[in-house]
CSV table of C-alpha atoms in Angstrom, one decimal:
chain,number,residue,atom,x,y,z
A,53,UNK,CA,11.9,-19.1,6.6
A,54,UNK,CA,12.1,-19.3,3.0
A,55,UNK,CA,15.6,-18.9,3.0
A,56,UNK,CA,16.2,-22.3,4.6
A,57,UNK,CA,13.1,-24.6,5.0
A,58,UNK,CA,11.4,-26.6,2.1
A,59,UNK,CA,8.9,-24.5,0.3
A,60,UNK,CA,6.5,-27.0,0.6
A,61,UNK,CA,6.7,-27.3,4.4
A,62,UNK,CA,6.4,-23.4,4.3
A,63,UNK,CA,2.6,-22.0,4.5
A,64,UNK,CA,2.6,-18.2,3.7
A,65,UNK,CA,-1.1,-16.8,5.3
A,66,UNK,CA,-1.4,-12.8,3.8
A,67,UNK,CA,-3.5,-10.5,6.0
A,68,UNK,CA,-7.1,-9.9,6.1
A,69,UNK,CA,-8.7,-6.4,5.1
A,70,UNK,CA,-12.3,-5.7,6.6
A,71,UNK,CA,-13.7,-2.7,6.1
A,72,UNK,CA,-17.4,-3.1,7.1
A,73,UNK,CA,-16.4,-0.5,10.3
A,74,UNK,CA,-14.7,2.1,8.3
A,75,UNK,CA,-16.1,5.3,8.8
A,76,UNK,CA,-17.0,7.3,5.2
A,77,UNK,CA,-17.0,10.8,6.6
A,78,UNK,CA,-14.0,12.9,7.1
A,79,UNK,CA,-12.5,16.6,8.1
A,80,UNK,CA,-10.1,18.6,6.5
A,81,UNK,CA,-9.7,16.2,3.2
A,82,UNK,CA,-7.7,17.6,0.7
A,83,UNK,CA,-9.2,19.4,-2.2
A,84,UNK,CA,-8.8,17.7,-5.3
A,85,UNK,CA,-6.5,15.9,-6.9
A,86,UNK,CA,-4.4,14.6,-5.0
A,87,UNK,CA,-1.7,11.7,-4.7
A,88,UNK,CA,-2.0,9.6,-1.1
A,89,UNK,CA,0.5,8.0,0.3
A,90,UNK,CA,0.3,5.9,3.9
A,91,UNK,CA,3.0,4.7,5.9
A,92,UNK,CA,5.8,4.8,8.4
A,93,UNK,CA,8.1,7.6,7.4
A,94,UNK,CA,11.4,5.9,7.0
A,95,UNK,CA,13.5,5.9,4.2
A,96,UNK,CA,12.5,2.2,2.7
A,97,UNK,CA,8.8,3.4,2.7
A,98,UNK,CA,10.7,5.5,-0.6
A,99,UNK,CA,8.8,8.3,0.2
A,100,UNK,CA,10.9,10.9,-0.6
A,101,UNK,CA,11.3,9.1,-4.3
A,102,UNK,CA,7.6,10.2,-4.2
A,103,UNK,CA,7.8,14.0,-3.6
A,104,UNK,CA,10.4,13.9,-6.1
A,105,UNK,CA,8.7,12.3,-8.7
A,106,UNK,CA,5.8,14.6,-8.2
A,107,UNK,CA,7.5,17.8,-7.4
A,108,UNK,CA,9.6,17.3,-11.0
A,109,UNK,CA,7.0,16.7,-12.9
A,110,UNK,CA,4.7,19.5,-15.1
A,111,UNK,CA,1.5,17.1,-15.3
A,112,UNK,CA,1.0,17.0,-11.6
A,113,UNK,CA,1.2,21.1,-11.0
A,114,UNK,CA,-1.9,20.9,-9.7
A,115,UNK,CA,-2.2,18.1,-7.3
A,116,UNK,CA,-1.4,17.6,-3.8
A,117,UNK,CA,0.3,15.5,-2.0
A,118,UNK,CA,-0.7,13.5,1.3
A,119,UNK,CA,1.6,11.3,3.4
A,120,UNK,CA,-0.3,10.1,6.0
A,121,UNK,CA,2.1,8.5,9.0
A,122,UNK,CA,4.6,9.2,12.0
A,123,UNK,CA,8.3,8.7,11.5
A,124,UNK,CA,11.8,9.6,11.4
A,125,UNK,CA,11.8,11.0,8.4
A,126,UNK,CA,9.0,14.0,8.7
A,127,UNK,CA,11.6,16.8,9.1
A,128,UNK,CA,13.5,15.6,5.7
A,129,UNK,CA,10.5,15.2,3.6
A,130,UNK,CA,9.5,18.4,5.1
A,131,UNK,CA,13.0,20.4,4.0
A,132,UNK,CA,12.6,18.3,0.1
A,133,UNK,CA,9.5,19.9,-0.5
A,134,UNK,CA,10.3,23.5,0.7
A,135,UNK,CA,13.7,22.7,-1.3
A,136,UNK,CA,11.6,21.6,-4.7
A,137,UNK,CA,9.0,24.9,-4.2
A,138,UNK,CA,5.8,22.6,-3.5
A,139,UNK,CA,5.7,22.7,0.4
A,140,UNK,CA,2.2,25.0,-0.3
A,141,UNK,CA,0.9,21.9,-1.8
A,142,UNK,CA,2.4,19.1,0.3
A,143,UNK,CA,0.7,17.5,3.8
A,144,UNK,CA,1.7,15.2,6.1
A,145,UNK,CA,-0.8,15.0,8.7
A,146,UNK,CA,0.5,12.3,10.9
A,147,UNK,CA,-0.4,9.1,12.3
A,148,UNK,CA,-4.3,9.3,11.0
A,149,UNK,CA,-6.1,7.6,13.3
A,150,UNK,CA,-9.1,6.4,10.2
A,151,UNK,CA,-7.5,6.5,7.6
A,152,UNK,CA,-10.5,5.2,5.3
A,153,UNK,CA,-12.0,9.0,4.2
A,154,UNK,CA,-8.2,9.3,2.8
A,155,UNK,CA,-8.1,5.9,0.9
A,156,UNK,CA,-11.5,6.8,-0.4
A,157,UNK,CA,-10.9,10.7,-1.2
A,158,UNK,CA,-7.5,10.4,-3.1
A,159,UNK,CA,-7.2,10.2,-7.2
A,160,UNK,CA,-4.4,8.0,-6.9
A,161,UNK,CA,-2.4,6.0,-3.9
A,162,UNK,CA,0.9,5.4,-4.5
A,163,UNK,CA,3.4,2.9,-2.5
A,164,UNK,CA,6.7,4.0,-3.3
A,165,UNK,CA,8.9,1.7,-0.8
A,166,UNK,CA,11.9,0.5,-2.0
A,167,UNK,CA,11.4,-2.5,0.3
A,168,UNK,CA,7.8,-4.1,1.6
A,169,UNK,CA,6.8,-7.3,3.3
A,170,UNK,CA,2.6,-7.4,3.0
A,171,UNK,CA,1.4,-3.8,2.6
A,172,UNK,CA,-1.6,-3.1,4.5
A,173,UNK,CA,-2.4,0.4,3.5
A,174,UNK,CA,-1.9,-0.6,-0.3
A,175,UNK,CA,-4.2,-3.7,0.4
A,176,UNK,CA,-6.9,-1.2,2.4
A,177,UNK,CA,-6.5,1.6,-0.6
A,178,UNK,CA,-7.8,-0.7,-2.9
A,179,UNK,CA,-10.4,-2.6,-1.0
A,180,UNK,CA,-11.9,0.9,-0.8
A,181,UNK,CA,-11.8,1.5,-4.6
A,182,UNK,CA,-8.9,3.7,-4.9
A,183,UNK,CA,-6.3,3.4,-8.3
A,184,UNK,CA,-3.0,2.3,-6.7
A,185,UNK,CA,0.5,2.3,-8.1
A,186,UNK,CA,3.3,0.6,-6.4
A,187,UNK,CA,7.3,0.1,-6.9
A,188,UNK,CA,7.6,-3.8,-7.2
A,189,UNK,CA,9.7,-4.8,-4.6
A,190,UNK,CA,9.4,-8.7,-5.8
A,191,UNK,CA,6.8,-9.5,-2.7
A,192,UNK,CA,3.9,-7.9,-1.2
A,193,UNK,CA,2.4,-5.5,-3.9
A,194,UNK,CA,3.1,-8.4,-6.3
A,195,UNK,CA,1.2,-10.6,-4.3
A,196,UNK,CA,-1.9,-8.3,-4.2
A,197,UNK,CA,-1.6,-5.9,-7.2
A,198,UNK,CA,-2.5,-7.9,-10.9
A,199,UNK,CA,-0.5,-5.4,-13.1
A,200,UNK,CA,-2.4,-3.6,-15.4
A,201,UNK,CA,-5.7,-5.7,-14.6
A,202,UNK,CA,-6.3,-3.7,-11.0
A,203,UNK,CA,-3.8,-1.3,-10.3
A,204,UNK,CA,-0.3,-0.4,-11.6
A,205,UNK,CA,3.4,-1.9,-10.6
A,206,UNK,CA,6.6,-0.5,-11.6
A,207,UNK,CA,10.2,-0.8,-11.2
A,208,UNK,CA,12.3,2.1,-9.8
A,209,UNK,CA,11.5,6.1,-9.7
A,210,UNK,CA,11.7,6.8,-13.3
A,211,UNK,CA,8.7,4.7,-13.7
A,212,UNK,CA,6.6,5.5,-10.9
A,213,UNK,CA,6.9,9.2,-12.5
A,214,UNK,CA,5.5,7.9,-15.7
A,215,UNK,CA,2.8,5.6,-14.2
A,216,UNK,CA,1.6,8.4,-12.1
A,217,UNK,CA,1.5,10.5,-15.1
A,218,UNK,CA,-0.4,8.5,-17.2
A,219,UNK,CA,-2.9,7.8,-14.7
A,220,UNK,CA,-3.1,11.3,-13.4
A,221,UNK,CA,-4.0,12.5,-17.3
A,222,UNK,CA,-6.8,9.5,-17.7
A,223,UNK,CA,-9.5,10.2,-15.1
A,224,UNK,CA,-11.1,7.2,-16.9
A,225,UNK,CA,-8.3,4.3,-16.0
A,226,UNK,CA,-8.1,5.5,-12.9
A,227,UNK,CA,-12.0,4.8,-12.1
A,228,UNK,CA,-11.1,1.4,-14.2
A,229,UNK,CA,-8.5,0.5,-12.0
A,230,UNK,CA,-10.0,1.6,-9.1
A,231,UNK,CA,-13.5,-0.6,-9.7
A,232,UNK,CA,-11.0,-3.5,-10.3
A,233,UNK,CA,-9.2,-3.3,-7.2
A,234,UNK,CA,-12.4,-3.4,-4.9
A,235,UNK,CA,-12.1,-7.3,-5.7
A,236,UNK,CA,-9.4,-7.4,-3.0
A,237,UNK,CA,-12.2,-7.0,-0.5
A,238,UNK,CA,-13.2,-10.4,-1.2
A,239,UNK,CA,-10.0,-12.1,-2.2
A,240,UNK,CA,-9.0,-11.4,1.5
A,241,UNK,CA,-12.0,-10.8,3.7
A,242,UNK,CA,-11.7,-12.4,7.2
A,243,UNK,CA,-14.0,-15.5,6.7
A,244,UNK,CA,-11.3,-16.0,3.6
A,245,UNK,CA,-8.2,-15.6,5.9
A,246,UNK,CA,-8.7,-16.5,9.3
A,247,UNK,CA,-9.7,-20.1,9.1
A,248,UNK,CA,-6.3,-20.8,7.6
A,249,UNK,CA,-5.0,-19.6,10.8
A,250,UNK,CA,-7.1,-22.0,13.0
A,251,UNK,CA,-6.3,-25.0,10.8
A,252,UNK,CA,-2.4,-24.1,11.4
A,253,UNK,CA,-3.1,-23.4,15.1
A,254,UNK,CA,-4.9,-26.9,15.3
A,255,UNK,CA,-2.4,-28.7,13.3
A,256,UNK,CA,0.4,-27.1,16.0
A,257,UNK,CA,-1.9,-28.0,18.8
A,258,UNK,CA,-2.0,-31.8,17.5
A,259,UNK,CA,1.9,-31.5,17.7
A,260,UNK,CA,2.5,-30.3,14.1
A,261,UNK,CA,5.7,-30.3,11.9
A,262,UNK,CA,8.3,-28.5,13.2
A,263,UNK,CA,8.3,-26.2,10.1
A,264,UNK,CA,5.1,-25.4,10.9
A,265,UNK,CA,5.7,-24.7,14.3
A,266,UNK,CA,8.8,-22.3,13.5
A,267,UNK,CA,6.5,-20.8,11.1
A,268,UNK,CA,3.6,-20.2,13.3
A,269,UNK,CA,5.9,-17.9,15.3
């Protein structure tokens, strides 16, 4: 809609992130360290940007990788890690049902995508106090992630080879970041987000703009 209405008869409502339900245990973590990833496998998530990254570079010989998700691209990331020699390090487990043991177990989440509306899974990796890196895509990460301040945002594979780097040699920014990021938590708990959504429900239902209408849809 921002393409063609007003921006001030646009109202942009992110998503909420509760995670008073999430279950702490979990079977058949990972050992660490290792790099998380979550999301649909598809070739804008930029995952395979990620194995490359990791599988290139000497600092991260000994870390895994996760990708947790269900997609068309298994069997391709599948043949990139046998093809780079790390397929004895590399999981993807599928569509995880919980996903919160994962967020919670990982040394560092990354969101690689080379395109991203509002990113859930990097908004529920840091409401559970993991570091986070993600390629800015110029919305989503941007709108949750304050770089350098509570996780890290970078342009392009190059960098997300060095951030992951740094961070993977500084055990002590990554508990920084990862204490910061909690705040998210907050910033977008339900009681924060959903009454926004009744006020533009009620404005509809009193026969609202029709901006707001098309943008309730």
């Amino acid at each position: 809609f921002r393409t063609w209405l007003p921006p001030e008869r646009v109202e942009s409502i992110p998503n909420a992130v509760e995670i008073e339900g999430a279950r702490d245990s979990g079977s058949g973590l990972p050992s660490p360290p290792f790099l998380l990833s979550v999301g649909r496998l598809t070739a804008e998530k930029g995952h395979a940007d990620l194995v490359r990254a990791w599988a290139a570079s000497p600092r991260l010989r000994d870390w895994s990788l996760v990708i947790a998700g269900a997609g068309p691209e298994r069997a391709k990331l599948e043949s990139l890690a046998e093809a780079e020699g790390v397929e004895a390090r590399f999981r993807l487990p599928g569509r995880v049902r919980d996903p919160w043991p994962l967020y919670r177990a990982a040394d560092l989440f990354v969101l690689p995508s080379r395109r991203e509306g509002f990113p859930n899974a990097l908004l529920e990796a840091m409401a559970a106090g993991a570091c986070c890196v993600a390629t800015d895509t110029g919305s989503g990460a941007r709108e949750i992630i304050r770089d350098g301040e509570n996780g890290k945002l970078v342009a392009g594979p190059r960098a997300l080879r060095e951030a992951i780097e740094a961070l993977a040699a500084s055990p002590e920014r990554r508990a920084l970041l990862g204490g910061r990021a909690r705040e998210v938590a907050e910033r977008y708990r339900p009681e924060s987000i959903y009454p926004r959504w009744e006020a533009l429900l009620a404005r509809r239902a009193r026969g609202g703009s029709r901006a707001h209408r098309l943008a309730a849809r």
